Structure formats: C-alpha cells, structure tokens
Amino acid sequence: MNRIAEVVSCLDGYDPNALRVDKAREAIRACLAPVAGVERVATRSALGRVLDQQIVPAFDVPAHDNSAMDGYAVRAADLGAEGETRLEEIGAALAGRPYKGKVGRGECVRVMTGAVMPAGTDTVVIQEVVRVEGDAIVVPAGQKRGQNTRAAGEDLKRGVAVLHPGRALAPADLGLIASLGIGEVSVRRRLRVAFFSTGDELASIGAPLAEGQVYDSNRYTLYGMLSRLGVEILDLGVVRDDPALLEAAFASAAANADAIVTSGGVSVGEADFTKQMMARLGEVLFWRIAMRPGRPMAFGRIGKAALFGLPGNPVAVMVTFYQFVRDALLHLAGRTDNYTLPLLKVPAAAPLRKVPGRTEYQRGVLFRDGGEWKVRTTGQQGSGVLRSMSEANCFIVLEHERGRVEAGEPVQVQLFDGLT
Ligand code: AMP
Ligand code: MG
C-alpha cells in the first residue's frame, strides 16, 4: 500500500466512494506538508506573501505620548474641579515639531494633532471649548485627566511580537511593518502550481471549433483562481487523450511544480487515459465525493508534487477548487493563520431543492430585500452552466444532512469577494 493510501485509511469514516466533504478536506490536509524555502523581499513586494519571521517592534509606536486633537496641552492638576481655569500660553507644538521647554504650574502649550505632549502636561483640551484672552486661555470645568491624548506604545509595544510566521500579509500589515521602519521581510517562497486541461473534445482559443468540440474554459477559470491565490502558475495547455502526451505533461508538471491541477477525465468509468496515467505515475486516490456539483475527484502525489485531478464540468472545477484545492494550496504555501472562508447565515428568499446525503454548493445571489439581506439561487444549477458562477456572488452551502429548504429558512452562504 502506498503512503497516501495508508494515511487516509487511518481516518475515521473514510469511504472513497461516498466521501463527505469534511473528510476529503481532512484527508488532503493529512497528506500534505508545507513547502520550505524562504526569501527576503522589500516590504511592498510582500503583499499577499506568507510571512516567515516574527515582526517584533524595536520601539514603541507611537514613540511618545502625543495629542489626539488640536487644542491645548495642560496639567490636569491645574484645572479646577468647578468653574473656569485661566492658563498662560507659553508656546506651541506641532506634529514633528515638539515643544522643547517644560510646562509649569498655570501654563499651557498650544498643540496640534500628533504633537508630542510637552514635558509636564498630561491632558489636552480641545480648542473648540477654550476661550482665548490675549496670551491666556480660559478652560471650562469638567475636563478629564489624560483626555484627547494617545499613549506611547498604544499601537505597537516594543518587544511584543505583532505579526507571526504563517500569516499572509494584508495592506494593514504592510503599513504596520512600515511604521516600524522595516524595509525588508522574510517570506516563504511562492508556491508553484502547474495546470492543464484534458479531453479530446477541447479546442484552444484561436482554433476553429469542430463539430462536438468545446472551447477549453477550465484553464481560464483556473488561471483566474490560481492568480488570485498568489501562487506562481505554469500553464501546460490542453493535453490530448494520448498516453505519451499525458505522460509528458505529468512528468513536466511534477518536475517543475509543487502542485498539479488538472481538469477532466476523472469520472468513474471514464474511458480516457487520464486516470490510468495518474495511477501509473503516482500515488493517486480516486474519490466520489458526496457533494454537488463535483462528485469525482482524484487526489494524490506524482513525484514530489501534490495532485488534484478535478472533474471536467466547468462549475464542478470551480467548486472543487474553492472547497478543496484552495485550502490545500494555502496549507502547502505555509499559511497557518485562519484562512477558512466564513459562513454567514441569511434567509432563503425562495424554497431550495435539496436531498440529504450530500453537501450542495448552489450558486447564489445575496441581495437586499428592503432592510434585510436574503439569498436566492441564480436559477439553472447544472454543473455545465458556468454562467451560474458568473452571475453568483456567493455559494449557498447546504449541509450534508439537510433536506429541502423552505422560504425564509436560514441557509449558510460563502461570499465570493471580501475587502481584499
Ligand atoms: P469529464 O469530467 O472529462 O467527463 O468532463 C465532463 C464535462 O466537462 C464534459 O462535458 C466536458 O466536455 C466538459 N469539459 C471537460 N474539460 C473541459 C474544459 N477544459 N473546458 C470546458 N469544458 C470541459
Ligand atoms: Mg472527459
């Protein structure tokens, strides 16, 4: 028995012919180890990359207590609990231009937002409530000690790690790293993913369509999905159903990539050579997953590369990619932060057909109905109807055990796009 088969056979309730979605995910995880390999990149180039170091502030951010508002820096102890207090204005401090002297009893300093709090002061009174009388100001009662100031280190504390290895760097992280004056960081090397389409019926763009042929669209959706994951991609084109060509494609993919994604030719009872070649060249399992769309799928390894043999139907490719391959590739890429896609609950606008015993990923449109968000399907749900993915803005995830859904019942949705 090969290693992959050994690992998955140890999983509770593993059944390759009726594999539950969560089991398939678990099996994939159990067989994959993240790539090693690190490089140093400039902070800006690190966007989306997987951090491979801790970011530990060498100083506090902000470095000094400073004013959060435009106004006057005062000593809280000078202020009367009741009635007005008159203070002498002895200077000014701007952001980047501190006041050099010390502030004594009965004195204050004009401050702008971001100005370092002058020595001796602890409180800022906003300019709107102050009455100016020549070189003095009059402060009303009711000010609170420390108000309108920002403490040194309230954003980042010296010595306390803020970013950890395994995190994909987001725009805020780049800013945070920059706020520490760090110009270069260590990140994992980019994952390399090779992909190709299989099937004799496929024509490439540029060639005329012969009778019975379809243009290869899977390579375009895969290109889009892989590009967004931030991996390096290796497009090996359409591979005819010919043993020599398939073998060459798998060999080239395995030699040059960390993972291989193919589409087509993995159905049970499939007559073409794709499955045979996968089985011959690597350790590969052929699954029937209890899901819709996307039932057949191959998973395993060829050489050192992880293999994902996705079904051929255009919607099934996208669903299996998002539900299995995305998770697997992020794991391989070294991510250890939480990248599970959130599931939100919203009411179904209309009844949904569903039979228990499989997880369904219906293509949905999340829309606002008056004040409330609801979800409806895009209509036709055939796994060849790619338009359904294009029109959708979410998956309606109907759980394994669930049956028919009535209008108004809450369902889980997984959004396609977020604030990234
Ligand atoms: P298969 O999984 O190979 O049996 O393919 C299932 C269906 O998906 C068939 O109708 C194929 O023609 C279609 N299909 C397979 N590969 C592609 C592709 N790359 N682009 C568009 N349709 C495809
Ligand atoms: Mg086929």
GROMACS .gro file of C-alpha atoms and ligand atoms in nm:
model
  444
    1MET     CA    1   0.000   0.000   0.000
    2ASN     CA    2   0.136   0.347  -0.081
    3ARG     CA    3   0.181   0.620   0.176
    4ILE     CA    4  -0.117   0.833   0.082
    5ALA     CA    5  -0.350   0.533   0.088
    6GLU     CA    6  -0.209   0.443   0.429
    7VAL     CA    7  -0.267   0.788   0.575
    8VAL     CA    8  -0.625   0.819   0.455
    9SER     CA    9  -0.721   0.466   0.553
   10CYS     CA   10  -0.646   0.564   0.914
   11LEU     CA   11  -0.909   0.838   0.909
   12ASP     CA   12  -1.235   0.762   1.085
   13GLY     CA   13  -1.523   0.701   0.848
   14TYR     CA   14  -1.312   0.725   0.533
   15ASP     CA   15  -1.509   0.594   0.236
   16PRO     CA   16  -1.363   0.677  -0.105
   17ASN     CA   17  -1.693   0.601  -0.279
   18ALA     CA   18  -1.912   0.830  -0.069
   19LEU     CA   19  -1.665   1.068   0.085
   20ARG     CA   20  -1.804   1.351   0.291
   21VAL     CA   21  -1.670   1.696   0.209
   22ASP     CA   22  -1.517   1.749   0.553
   23LYS     CA   23  -1.350   1.403   0.537
   24ALA     CA   24  -1.199   1.482   0.198
   25ARG     CA   25  -1.057   1.807   0.336
   26GLU     CA   26  -0.918   1.624   0.636
   27ALA     CA   27  -0.762   1.355   0.416
   28ILE     CA   28  -0.596   1.614   0.193
   29ARG     CA   29  -0.456   1.803   0.491
   30ALA     CA   30  -0.319   1.486   0.647
   31CYS     CA   31  -0.114   1.408   0.336
   32LEU     CA   32   0.039   1.748   0.260
   33ALA     CA   33   0.339   1.919   0.415
   34PRO     CA   34   0.409   2.290   0.355
   35VAL     CA   35   0.694   2.387   0.124
   36ALA     CA   36   1.017   2.507   0.277
   37GLY     CA   37   1.223   2.784   0.120
   38VAL     CA   38   1.241   3.146   0.224
   39GLU     CA   39   1.334   3.470   0.053
   40ARG     CA   40   1.382   3.832   0.157
   41VAL     CA   41   1.162   4.083  -0.021
   42ALA     CA   42   1.102   4.457   0.002
   43THR     CA   43   0.805   4.542   0.225
   44ARG     CA   44   0.581   4.643  -0.065
   45SER     CA   45   0.655   4.326  -0.257
   46ALA     CA   46   0.545   4.126   0.046
   47LEU     CA   47   0.175   4.197  -0.012
   48GLY     CA   48  -0.009   3.864  -0.011
   49ARG     CA   49   0.307   3.670   0.068
   50VAL     CA   50   0.336   3.432   0.361
   51LEU     CA   51   0.545   3.585   0.638
   52ASP     CA   52   0.828   3.364   0.760
   53GLN     CA   53   0.951   3.563   1.058
   54GLN     CA   54   0.818   3.736   1.363
   55ILE     CA   55   0.780   4.110   1.347
   56VAL     CA   56   0.892   4.243   1.685
   57PRO     CA   57   0.887   4.621   1.736
   58ALA     CA   58   1.226   4.766   1.831
   59PHE     CA   59   1.048   5.072   1.974
   60ASP     CA   60   0.702   5.185   2.080
   61VAL     CA   61   0.458   5.314   1.820
   62PRO     CA   62   0.380   5.590   1.872
   63ALA     CA   63   0.717   5.655   2.026
   64HIS     CA   64   0.585   5.932   2.256
   65ASP     CA   65   0.262   6.032   2.425
   66ASN     CA   66   0.101   6.273   2.182
   67SER     CA   67  -0.205   6.483   2.124
   68ALA     CA   68  -0.507   6.323   1.957
   69MET     CA   69  -0.668   6.660   1.885
   70ASP     CA   70  -0.594   7.023   1.805
   71GLY     CA   71  -0.608   7.220   2.129
   72TYR     CA   72  -0.403   7.294   2.438
   73ALA     CA   73  -0.178   7.063   2.639
   74VAL     CA   74  -0.237   7.128   3.008
   75ARG     CA   75  -0.159   6.983   3.351
   76ALA     CA   76  -0.475   6.819   3.483
   77ALA     CA   77  -0.368   6.912   3.837
   78ASP     CA   78  -0.402   7.282   3.747
   79LEU     CA   79  -0.765   7.257   3.649
   80GLY     CA   80  -1.035   7.350   3.896
   81ALA     CA   81  -1.298   7.086   3.959
   82GLU     CA   82  -1.562   7.356   3.935
   83GLY     CA   83  -1.552   7.682   3.749
   84GLU     CA   84  -1.311   7.806   3.483
   85THR     CA   85  -0.929   7.792   3.491
   86ARG     CA   86  -0.709   8.056   3.335
   87LEU     CA   87  -0.375   7.933   3.193
   88GLU     CA   88  -0.087   8.116   3.031
   89GLU     CA   89   0.001   8.002   2.678
   90ILE     CA   90   0.383   7.970   2.665
   91GLY     CA   91   0.441   7.811   2.325
   92ALA     CA   92   0.327   7.568   2.057
   93ALA     CA   93   0.398   7.211   1.949
   94LEU     CA   94   0.316   7.069   1.605
   95ALA     CA   95   0.334   6.716   1.470
   96GLY     CA   96   0.705   6.660   1.412
   97ARG     CA   97   0.796   6.982   1.597
   98PRO     CA   98   0.797   6.925   1.972
   99TYR     CA   99   0.792   7.199   2.233
  100LYS     CA  100   1.135   7.193   2.393
  101GLY     CA  101   1.065   7.352   2.733
  102LYS     CA  102   0.891   7.233   3.044
  103VAL     CA  103   0.539   7.335   3.131
  104GLY     CA  104   0.496   7.467   3.483
  105ARG     CA  105   0.202   7.538   3.707
  106GLY     CA  106  -0.062   7.764   3.547
  107GLU     CA  107   0.088   7.723   3.200
  108CYS     CA  108  -0.022   7.551   2.880
  109VAL     CA  109   0.105   7.487   2.526
  110ARG     CA  110  -0.088   7.509   2.202
  111VAL     CA  111  -0.078   7.161   2.041
  112MET     CA  112  -0.181   7.014   1.708
  113THR     CA  113  -0.284   6.653   1.644
  114GLY     CA  114   0.021   6.426   1.657
  115ALA     CA  115   0.235   6.673   1.853
  116VAL     CA  116   0.445   6.516   2.130
  117MET     CA  117   0.294   6.602   2.469
  118PRO     CA  118   0.516   6.878   2.618
  119ALA     CA  119   0.702   6.782   2.935
  120GLY     CA  120   0.481   6.831   3.240
  121THR     CA  121   0.148   6.808   3.053
  122ASP     CA  122  -0.087   6.511   3.059
  123THR     CA  123  -0.417   6.632   2.915
  124VAL     CA  124  -0.543   6.807   2.600
  125VAL     CA  125  -0.832   7.049   2.600
  126ILE     CA  126  -0.982   7.082   2.253
  127GLN     CA  127  -0.965   7.428   2.102
  128GLU     CA  128  -1.343   7.447   2.048
  129VAL     CA  129  -1.419   7.471   2.421
  130VAL     CA  130  -1.146   7.720   2.508
  131ARG     CA  131  -1.181   8.098   2.524
  132VAL     CA  132  -0.870   8.287   2.420
  133GLU     CA  133  -0.789   8.606   2.609
  134GLY     CA  134  -0.465   8.752   2.476
  135ASP     CA  135  -0.177   8.526   2.584
  136ALA     CA  136  -0.403   8.330   2.813
  137ILE     CA  137  -0.679   8.077   2.766
  138VAL     CA  138  -0.980   8.003   2.981
  139VAL     CA  139  -1.068   7.637   3.022
  140PRO     CA  140  -1.417   7.535   3.132
  141ALA     CA  141  -1.471   7.287   3.417
  142GLY     CA  142  -1.531   6.917   3.355
  143GLN     CA  143  -1.207   6.815   3.176
  144LYS     CA  144  -1.078   6.465   3.246
  145ARG     CA  145  -0.715   6.379   3.318
  146GLY     CA  146  -0.548   6.225   3.010
  147GLN     CA  147  -0.830   6.314   2.771
  148ASN     CA  148  -0.753   6.360   2.399
  149THR     CA  149  -0.408   6.210   2.425
  150ARG     CA  150  -0.258   5.894   2.279
  151ALA     CA  151  -0.020   5.693   2.493
  152ALA     CA  152   0.324   5.590   2.369
  153GLY     CA  153   0.305   5.227   2.254
  154GLU     CA  154  -0.075   5.219   2.231
  155ASP     CA  155  -0.043   5.090   1.874
  156LEU     CA  156   0.269   4.871   1.898
  157LYS     CA  157   0.470   4.785   2.209
  158ARG     CA  158   0.845   4.748   2.198
  159GLY     CA  159   0.943   4.381   2.229
  160VAL     CA  160   0.591   4.242   2.184
  161ALA     CA  161   0.563   4.047   1.856
  162VAL     CA  162   0.281   4.173   1.637
  163LEU     CA  163   0.299   3.953   1.328
  164HIS     CA  164   0.379   3.585   1.329
  165PRO     CA  165   0.511   3.336   1.073
  166GLY     CA  166   0.246   3.179   0.852
  167ARG     CA  167   0.041   3.492   0.805
  168ALA     CA  168  -0.045   3.625   0.459
  169LEU     CA  169   0.042   3.991   0.459
  170ALA     CA  170  -0.253   4.227   0.405
  171PRO     CA  171  -0.244   4.601   0.331
  172ALA     CA  172  -0.268   4.687   0.703
  173ASP     CA  173   0.031   4.460   0.774
  174LEU     CA  174   0.245   4.640   0.516
  175GLY     CA  175   0.159   4.968   0.689
  176LEU     CA  176   0.236   4.821   1.027
  177ILE     CA  177   0.574   4.691   0.912
  178ALA     CA  178   0.646   5.030   0.757
  179SER     CA  179   0.553   5.205   1.084
  180LEU     CA  180   0.842   5.013   1.240
  181GLY     CA  181   1.078   5.136   0.972
  182ILE     CA  182   1.132   4.783   0.839
  183GLY     CA  183   1.212   4.781   0.468
  184GLU     CA  184   1.256   4.410   0.402
  185VAL     CA  185   1.095   4.093   0.537
  186SER     CA  186   1.139   3.715   0.511
  187VAL     CA  187   0.860   3.533   0.330
  188ARG     CA  188   0.806   3.178   0.211
  189ARG     CA  189   0.894   3.121  -0.149
  190ARG     CA  190   0.594   3.129  -0.376
  191LEU     CA  191   0.416   2.800  -0.436
  192ARG     CA  192   0.444   2.678  -0.797
  193VAL     CA  193   0.132   2.526  -0.943
  194ALA     CA  194   0.113   2.360  -1.286
  195PHE     CA  195  -0.221   2.305  -1.453
  196PHE     CA  196  -0.364   2.162  -1.772
  197SER     CA  197  -0.691   2.053  -1.925
  198THR     CA  198  -0.754   1.705  -2.056
  199GLY     CA  199  -1.013   1.587  -2.306
  200ASP     CA  200  -1.026   1.515  -2.676
  201GLU     CA  201  -1.328   1.741  -2.719
  202LEU     CA  202  -1.137   2.053  -2.617
  203ALA     CA  203  -1.032   2.324  -2.858
  204SER     CA  204  -0.798   2.608  -2.769
  205ILE     CA  205  -0.883   2.970  -2.839
  206GLY     CA  206  -0.765   3.058  -3.187
  207ALA     CA  207  -0.853   2.720  -3.336
  208PRO     CA  208  -1.188   2.673  -3.510
  209LEU     CA  209  -1.449   2.462  -3.329
  210ALA     CA  210  -1.501   2.126  -3.499
  211GLU     CA  211  -1.832   1.952  -3.452
  212GLY     CA  212  -1.874   1.824  -3.097
  213GLN     CA  213  -1.587   2.033  -2.964
  214VAL     CA  214  -1.598   2.292  -2.688
  215TYR     CA  215  -1.351   2.564  -2.614
  216ASP     CA  216  -1.138   2.493  -2.311
  217SER     CA  217  -1.274   2.728  -2.046
  218ASN     CA  218  -1.141   2.549  -1.739
  219ARG     CA  219  -0.789   2.669  -1.795
  220TYR     CA  220  -0.918   3.025  -1.783
  221THR     CA  221  -1.119   2.988  -1.463
  222LEU     CA  222  -0.824   2.801  -1.308
  223TYR     CA  223  -0.588   3.073  -1.423
  224GLY     CA  224  -0.810   3.330  -1.252
  225MET     CA  225  -0.848   3.138  -0.928
  226LEU     CA  226  -0.478   3.048  -0.904
  227SER     CA  227  -0.370   3.403  -0.983
  228ARG     CA  228  -0.583   3.536  -0.700
  229LEU     CA  229  -0.424   3.290  -0.459
  230GLY     CA  230  -0.090   3.450  -0.532
  231VAL     CA  231   0.084   3.133  -0.649
  232GLU     CA  232   0.323   3.108  -0.942
  233ILE     CA  233   0.142   2.941  -1.229
  234LEU     CA  234   0.260   2.713  -1.503
  235ASP     CA  235   0.003   2.672  -1.779
  236LEU     CA  236   0.066   2.347  -1.968
  237GLY     CA  237  -0.223   2.393  -2.208
  238VAL     CA  238  -0.469   2.134  -2.337
  239VAL     CA  239  -0.337   1.779  -2.333
  240ARG     CA  240  -0.495   1.533  -2.576
  241ASP     CA  241  -0.611   1.196  -2.461
  242ASP     CA  242  -0.292   1.026  -2.572
  243PRO     CA  243  -0.078   0.826  -2.327
  244ALA     CA  244   0.254   0.970  -2.445
  245LEU     CA  245   0.131   1.330  -2.431
  246LEU     CA  246  -0.030   1.280  -2.092
  247GLU     CA  247   0.280   1.116  -1.951
  248ALA     CA  248   0.498   1.400  -2.077
  249ALA     CA  249   0.263   1.661  -1.929
  250PHE     CA  250   0.250   1.494  -1.587
  251ALA     CA  251   0.628   1.447  -1.587
  252SER     CA  252   0.692   1.810  -1.673
  253ALA     CA  253   0.438   1.930  -1.416
  254ALA     CA  254   0.581   1.708  -1.141
  255ALA     CA  255   0.936   1.820  -1.215
  256ASN     CA  256   0.857   2.192  -1.214
  257ALA     CA  257   0.577   2.246  -0.965
  258ASP     CA  258   0.476   2.185  -0.604
  259ALA     CA  259   0.122   2.104  -0.708
  260ILE     CA  260  -0.057   1.992  -1.022
  261VAL     CA  261  -0.418   2.076  -1.101
  262THR     CA  262  -0.589   1.905  -1.393
  263SER     CA  263  -0.946   1.908  -1.513
  264GLY     CA  264  -1.141   1.631  -1.680
  265GLY     CA  265  -1.105   1.259  -1.717
  266VAL     CA  266  -1.150   1.151  -1.355
  267SER     CA  267  -1.509   1.028  -1.362
  268VAL     CA  268  -1.573   0.670  -1.264
  269GLY     CA  269  -1.598   0.467  -1.581
  270GLU     CA  270  -1.411   0.732  -1.776
  271ALA     CA  271  -1.277   0.578  -2.097
  272ASP     CA  272  -0.979   0.806  -2.148
  273PHE     CA  273  -0.620   0.766  -2.033
  274THR     CA  274  -0.601   1.044  -1.776
  275LYS     CA  275  -0.692   0.827  -1.479
  276GLN     CA  276  -0.472   0.540  -1.588
  277MET     CA  277  -0.178   0.772  -1.629
  278MET     CA  278  -0.230   0.930  -1.286
  279ALA     CA  279  -0.246   0.587  -1.127
  280ARG     CA  280   0.061   0.468  -1.313
  281LEU     CA  281   0.281   0.772  -1.244
  282GLY     CA  282   0.196   0.844  -0.884
  283GLU     CA  283   0.013   0.758  -0.565
  284VAL     CA  284  -0.336   0.865  -0.651
  285LEU     CA  285  -0.678   0.806  -0.497
  286PHE     CA  286  -0.995   0.834  -0.699
  287TRP     CA  287  -1.280   0.965  -0.494
  288ARG     CA  288  -1.651   1.002  -0.528
  289ILE     CA  289  -1.732   1.289  -0.301
  290ALA     CA  290  -2.078   1.329  -0.151
  291MET     CA  291  -2.125   1.673  -0.297
  292ARG     CA  292  -2.289   1.855  -0.579
  293PRO     CA  293  -2.156   1.968  -0.811
  294GLY     CA  294  -1.816   1.800  -0.832
  295ARG     CA  295  -1.852   1.437  -0.739
  296PRO     CA  296  -1.545   1.273  -0.893
  297MET     CA  297  -1.202   1.393  -0.790
  298ALA     CA  298  -0.851   1.249  -0.785
  299PHE     CA  299  -0.608   1.335  -0.511
  300GLY     CA  300  -0.255   1.219  -0.455
  301ARG     CA  301   0.102   1.276  -0.547
  302ILE     CA  302   0.312   1.245  -0.858
  303GLY     CA  303   0.681   1.260  -0.775
  304LYS     CA  304   0.703   1.532  -0.510
  305ALA     CA  305   0.405   1.729  -0.641
  306ALA     CA  306   0.058   1.714  -0.490
  307LEU     CA  307  -0.201   1.621  -0.750
  308PHE     CA  308  -0.558   1.748  -0.772
  309GLY     CA  309  -0.749   1.585  -1.055
  310LEU     CA  310  -1.065   1.792  -1.078
  311PRO     CA  311  -1.376   1.694  -1.271
  312GLY     CA  312  -1.424   1.841  -1.618
  313ASN     CA  313  -1.753   2.021  -1.580
  314PRO     CA  314  -1.685   2.395  -1.566
  315VAL     CA  315  -1.883   2.460  -1.246
  316ALA     CA  316  -1.752   2.146  -1.078
  317VAL     CA  317  -1.396   2.265  -1.144
  318MET     CA  318  -1.460   2.591  -0.966
  319VAL     CA  319  -1.650   2.438  -0.674
  320THR     CA  320  -1.389   2.167  -0.609
  321PHE     CA  321  -1.114   2.424  -0.645
  322TYR     CA  322  -1.269   2.658  -0.388
  323GLN     CA  323  -1.372   2.382  -0.148
  324PHE     CA  324  -1.056   2.166  -0.158
  325VAL     CA  325  -0.771   2.299  -0.368
  326ARG     CA  326  -0.770   2.650  -0.225
  327ASP     CA  327  -0.740   2.518   0.129
  328ALA     CA  328  -0.473   2.266   0.027
  329LEU     CA  329  -0.262   2.518  -0.165
  330LEU     CA  330  -0.272   2.771   0.118
  331HIS     CA  331  -0.162   2.497   0.356
  332LEU     CA  332   0.119   2.398   0.117
  333ALA     CA  333   0.219   2.763   0.084
  334GLY     CA  334   0.287   2.776   0.458
  335ARG     CA  335  -0.022   2.961   0.580
  336THR     CA  336  -0.103   2.894   0.944
  337ASP     CA  337  -0.339   3.187   1.001
  338ASN     CA  338  -0.711   3.133   0.972
  339TYR     CA  339  -0.799   3.119   0.604
  340THR     CA  340  -1.120   2.921   0.633
  341LEU     CA  341  -1.386   3.105   0.441
  342PRO     CA  342  -1.654   3.231   0.678
  343LEU     CA  343  -2.010   3.104   0.650
  344LEU     CA  344  -2.282   3.359   0.710
  345LYS     CA  345  -2.645   3.281   0.781
  346VAL     CA  346  -2.916   3.451   0.580
  347PRO     CA  347  -3.276   3.359   0.498
  348ALA     CA  348  -3.351   3.193   0.166
  349ALA     CA  349  -3.578   3.411  -0.045
  350ALA     CA  350  -3.749   3.107  -0.201
  351PRO     CA  351  -3.760   2.730  -0.138
  352LEU     CA  352  -3.447   2.534  -0.238
  353ARG     CA  353  -3.447   2.178  -0.361
  354LYS     CA  354  -3.200   1.957  -0.175
  355VAL     CA  355  -3.175   1.590  -0.081
  356PRO     CA  356  -2.996   1.471   0.234
  357GLY     CA  357  -2.671   1.277   0.193
  358ARG     CA  358  -2.453   1.527   0.008
  359THR     CA  359  -2.325   1.880   0.053
  360GLU     CA  360  -2.453   2.116  -0.213
  361TYR     CA  361  -2.292   2.434  -0.335
  362GLN     CA  362  -2.571   2.618  -0.509
  363ARG     CA  363  -2.477   2.938  -0.680
  364GLY     CA  364  -2.642   3.225  -0.502
  365VAL     CA  365  -2.708   3.593  -0.520
  366LEU     CA  366  -2.703   3.772  -0.188
  367PHE     CA  367  -2.930   4.073  -0.224
  368ARG     CA  368  -3.104   4.332  -0.014
  369ASP     CA  369  -3.475   4.296   0.020
  370GLY     CA  370  -3.592   4.616   0.188
  371GLY     CA  371  -3.377   4.631   0.500
  372GLU     CA  372  -3.279   4.264   0.506
  373TRP     CA  373  -3.016   4.062   0.324
  374LYS     CA  374  -3.152   3.745   0.163
  375VAL     CA  375  -3.021   3.489  -0.080
  376ARG     CA  376  -3.167   3.336  -0.394
  377THR     CA  377  -3.014   3.099  -0.648
  378THR     CA  378  -2.900   3.212  -0.990
  379GLY     CA  379  -3.154   2.976  -1.146
  380GLN     CA  380  -3.030   2.683  -1.353
  381GLN     CA  381  -2.785   2.486  -1.140
  382GLY     CA  382  -2.639   2.240  -1.393
  383SER     CA  383  -2.267   2.177  -1.347
  384GLY     CA  384  -2.208   2.281  -1.706
  385VAL     CA  385  -2.378   2.619  -1.659
  386LEU     CA  386  -2.073   2.837  -1.598
  387ARG     CA  387  -2.293   3.144  -1.627
  388SER     CA  388  -2.430   3.049  -1.283
  389MET     CA  389  -2.085   3.116  -1.132
  390SER     CA  390  -2.051   3.440  -1.319
  391GLU     CA  391  -2.392   3.566  -1.201
  392ALA     CA  392  -2.346   3.449  -0.843
  393ASN     CA  393  -2.184   3.647  -0.565
  394CYS     CA  394  -2.186   3.359  -0.318
  395PHE     CA  395  -2.224   2.986  -0.269
  396ILE     CA  396  -2.532   2.871  -0.083
  397VAL     CA  397  -2.380   2.589   0.121
  398LEU     CA  398  -2.644   2.328   0.201
  399GLU     CA  399  -2.516   2.085   0.460
  400HIS     CA  400  -2.483   1.710   0.413
  401GLU     CA  401  -2.783   1.608   0.628
  402ARG     CA  402  -3.011   1.883   0.515
  403GLY     CA  403  -3.323   1.832   0.303
  404ARG     CA  404  -3.546   2.078   0.121
  405VAL     CA  405  -3.527   2.437   0.240
  406GLU     CA  406  -3.843   2.646   0.277
  407ALA     CA  407  -3.861   3.017   0.200
  408GLY     CA  408  -3.742   3.222   0.496
  409GLU     CA  409  -3.532   2.941   0.647
  410PRO     CA  410  -3.178   3.046   0.724
  411VAL     CA  411  -2.907   2.899   0.499
  412GLN     CA  412  -2.531   2.933   0.503
  413VAL     CA  413  -2.360   3.143   0.240
  414GLN     CA  414  -1.996   3.180   0.148
  415LEU     CA  415  -1.914   3.513  -0.014
  416PHE     CA  416  -1.704   3.522  -0.330
  417ASP     CA  417  -1.548   3.860  -0.259
  418GLY     CA  418  -1.428   4.033   0.050
  419LEU     CA  419  -1.250   4.353   0.140
  420THR     CA  420  -0.916   4.246   0.000
  421AMP     P1  421  -1.517   1.487  -1.783
  421AMP     O1  422  -1.504   1.513  -1.636
  421AMP     O2  423  -1.389   1.475  -1.852
  421AMP     O3  424  -1.608   1.371  -1.807
  421AMP     O4  425  -1.590   1.613  -1.844
  421AMP     C1  426  -1.720   1.648  -1.806
  421AMP     C2  427  -1.776   1.759  -1.893
  421AMP     O5  428  -1.695   1.874  -1.880
  421AMP     C3  429  -1.778   1.727  -2.040
  421AMP     O6  430  -1.898   1.779  -2.095
  421AMP     C4  431  -1.660   1.801  -2.095
  421AMP     O7  432  -1.677   1.836  -2.230
  421AMP     C5  433  -1.655   1.922  -2.008
  421AMP     N1  434  -1.518   1.973  -2.001
  421AMP     C6  435  -1.411   1.898  -1.967
  421AMP     N2  436  -1.299   1.974  -1.968
  421AMP     C7  437  -1.338   2.099  -2.004
  421AMP     C8  438  -1.268   2.221  -2.025
  421AMP     N3  439  -1.136   2.229  -2.005
  421AMP     N4  440  -1.338   2.330  -2.061
  421AMP     C9  441  -1.471   2.323  -2.078
  421AMP     N5  442  -1.543   2.209  -2.061
  421AMP    C10  443  -1.478   2.098  -2.027
  422MG      MG  444  -1.362   1.364  -2.042
   0.00000   0.00000   0.00000
